[in-house]
XYZ file of C-alpha atoms in Angstrom:
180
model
C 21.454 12.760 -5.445
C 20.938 8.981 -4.259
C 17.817 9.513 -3.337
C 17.105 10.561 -6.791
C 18.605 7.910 -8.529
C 16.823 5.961 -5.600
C 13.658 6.865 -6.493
C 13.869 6.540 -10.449
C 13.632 3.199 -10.025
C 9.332 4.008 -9.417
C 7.060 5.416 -12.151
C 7.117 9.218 -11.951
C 3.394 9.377 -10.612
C 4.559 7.654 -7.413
C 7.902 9.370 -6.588
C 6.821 11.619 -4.122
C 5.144 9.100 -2.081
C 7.490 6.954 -1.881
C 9.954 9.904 -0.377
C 7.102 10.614 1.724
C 6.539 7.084 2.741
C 10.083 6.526 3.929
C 9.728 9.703 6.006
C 6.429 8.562 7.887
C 5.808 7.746 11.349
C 2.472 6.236 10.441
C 1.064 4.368 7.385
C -2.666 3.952 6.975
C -3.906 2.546 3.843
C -7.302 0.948 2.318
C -6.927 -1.053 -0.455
C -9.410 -2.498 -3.218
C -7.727 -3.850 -5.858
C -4.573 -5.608 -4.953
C -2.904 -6.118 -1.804
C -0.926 -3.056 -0.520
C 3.049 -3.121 -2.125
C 4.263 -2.618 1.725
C 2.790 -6.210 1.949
C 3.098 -8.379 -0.717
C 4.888 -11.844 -1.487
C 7.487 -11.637 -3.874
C 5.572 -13.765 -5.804
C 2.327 -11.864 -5.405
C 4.228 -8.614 -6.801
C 5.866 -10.260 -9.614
C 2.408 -11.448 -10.989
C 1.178 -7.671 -10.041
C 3.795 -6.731 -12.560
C 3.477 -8.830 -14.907
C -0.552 -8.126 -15.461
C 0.332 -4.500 -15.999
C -1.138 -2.877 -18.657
C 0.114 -2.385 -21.113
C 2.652 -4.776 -20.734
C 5.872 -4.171 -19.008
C 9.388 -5.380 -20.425
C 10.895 -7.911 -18.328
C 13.405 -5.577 -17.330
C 10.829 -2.687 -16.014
C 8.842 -5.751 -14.348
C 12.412 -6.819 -12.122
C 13.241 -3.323 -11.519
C 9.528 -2.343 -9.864
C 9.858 -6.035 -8.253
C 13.161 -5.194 -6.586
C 11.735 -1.724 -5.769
C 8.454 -2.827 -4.149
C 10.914 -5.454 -2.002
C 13.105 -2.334 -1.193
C 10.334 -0.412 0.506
C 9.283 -3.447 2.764
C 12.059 -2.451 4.944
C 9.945 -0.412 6.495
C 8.487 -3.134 8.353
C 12.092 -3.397 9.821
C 12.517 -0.292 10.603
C 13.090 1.167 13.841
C 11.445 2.857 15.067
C 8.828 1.202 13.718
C 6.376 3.108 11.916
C 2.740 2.694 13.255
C 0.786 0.761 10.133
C -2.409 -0.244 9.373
C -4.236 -1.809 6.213
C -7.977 -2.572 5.671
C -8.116 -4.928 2.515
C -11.161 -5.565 0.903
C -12.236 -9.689 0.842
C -12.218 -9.721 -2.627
C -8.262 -8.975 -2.467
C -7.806 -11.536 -0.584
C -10.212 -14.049 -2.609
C -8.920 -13.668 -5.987
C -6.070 -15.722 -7.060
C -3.669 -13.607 -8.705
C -1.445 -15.586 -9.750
C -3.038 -18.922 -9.358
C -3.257 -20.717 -6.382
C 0.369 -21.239 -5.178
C 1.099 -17.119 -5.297
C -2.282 -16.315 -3.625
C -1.091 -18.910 -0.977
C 2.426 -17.767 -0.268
C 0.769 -14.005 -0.269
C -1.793 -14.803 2.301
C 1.059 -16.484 4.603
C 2.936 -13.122 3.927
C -0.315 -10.978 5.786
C -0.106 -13.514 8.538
C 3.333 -12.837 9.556
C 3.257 -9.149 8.767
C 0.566 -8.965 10.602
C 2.222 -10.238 13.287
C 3.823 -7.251 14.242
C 3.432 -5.383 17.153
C 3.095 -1.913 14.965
C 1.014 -3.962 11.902
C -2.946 -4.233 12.413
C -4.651 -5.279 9.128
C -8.345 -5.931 8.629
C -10.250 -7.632 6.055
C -13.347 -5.433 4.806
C -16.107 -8.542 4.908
C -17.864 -8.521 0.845
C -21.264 -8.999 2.893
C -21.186 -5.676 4.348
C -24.646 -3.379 3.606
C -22.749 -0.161 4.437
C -19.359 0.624 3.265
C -17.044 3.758 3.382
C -14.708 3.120 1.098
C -16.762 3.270 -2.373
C -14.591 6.550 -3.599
C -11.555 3.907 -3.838
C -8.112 3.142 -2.368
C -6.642 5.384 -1.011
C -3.541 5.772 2.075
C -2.933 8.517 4.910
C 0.282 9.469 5.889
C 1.847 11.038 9.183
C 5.241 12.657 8.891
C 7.368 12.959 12.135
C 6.585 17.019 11.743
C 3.378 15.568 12.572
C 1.960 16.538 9.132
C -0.533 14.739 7.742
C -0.762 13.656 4.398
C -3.134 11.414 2.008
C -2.259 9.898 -1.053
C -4.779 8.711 -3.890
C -3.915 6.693 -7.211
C -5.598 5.332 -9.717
C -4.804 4.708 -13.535
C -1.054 5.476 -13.312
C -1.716 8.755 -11.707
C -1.241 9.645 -7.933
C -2.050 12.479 -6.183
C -0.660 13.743 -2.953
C -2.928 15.795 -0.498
C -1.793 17.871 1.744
C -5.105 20.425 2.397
C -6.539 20.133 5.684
C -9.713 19.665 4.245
C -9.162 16.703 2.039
C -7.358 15.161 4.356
C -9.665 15.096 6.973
C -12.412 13.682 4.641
C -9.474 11.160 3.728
C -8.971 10.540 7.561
C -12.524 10.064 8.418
C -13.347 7.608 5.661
C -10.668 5.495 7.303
C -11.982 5.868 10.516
C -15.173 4.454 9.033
C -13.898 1.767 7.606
C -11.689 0.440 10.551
C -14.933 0.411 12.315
C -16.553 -1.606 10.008
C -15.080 -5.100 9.765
């Protein structure tokens, strides 16, 4: 039952990975739009929040914010989780924000990435080839050792759990980890 009332705190679309998340042995994620929740600034998220569409009340915006802070204890964890991010330039470029948020935010991805279990890669703009054109998307490993992807866009996520689409999920990501 706590990990219900846990979990409420995150739009329905992304309840299940966030249970799935907190079970994982390894995070892999490529991200397009905005800099992966596991890593973000407080500040960073807040503004995240508060450009939601539509708008969010000001108590749904501090509720996500302390929510997104609550799963970055995952970096803590231990054992640590093996993770791994490939963020698109542009992420990293555009000032959400303004200029003192996209500052603290890229002093956040130093540190993180820091740690001995954290590897994250920018995705140069300049590149001619590029696997990732389907969209974000993140692979998961659960200590049962199965393997999971997850894929949202426009308030709707999907979990896959089909060998198949997984694989395709998997290979992308191999892909793009080779090409920065």
């Amino acid at each position: 039952m706590k990990g219900e009332v846990e979990r409420a705190r995150y739009p329905s679309f992304f309840r299940e990975f966030v249970r799935l998340e907190a079970e994982a042995v390894e995070l892999h994620a490529y991200d397009a739009q905005v800099v992966n929740g596991l890593l973000q600034s407080e500040e960073y998220a807040r503004a995240v929040f508060a450009m939601w569409r539509p708008l969010l009340d000001e108590d749904t915006v501090a509720q996500r914010l302390a929510a997104r802070l609550d799963r970055q204890n995952r970096l803590a964890q231990r054992p640590a989780p093996l993770l791994s991010f490939v963020i698109e330039e542009a992420v990293v470029r555009r000032p959400l924000g303004g200029p003192q948020v996209i500052r603290s935010q890229l002093e956040q991805l130093l540190v993180i990435g820091r740690q001995r279990n954290v590897e994250i890669q920018i995705m140069p703009t300049e590149r001619d080839e590029h696997a990732g054109l389907a969209g974000p998307f993140t692979l998961l490993r659960a200590k049962i050792r199965r393997r999971m992807g997850y894929v949202e866009a426009q308030s709707r996520g999907v979990v896959h759990s089909e060998p198949a689409k997984v694989q395709m999920l998997e290979s992308a990501y191999g892909v793009l980890r080779a090409q920065p």
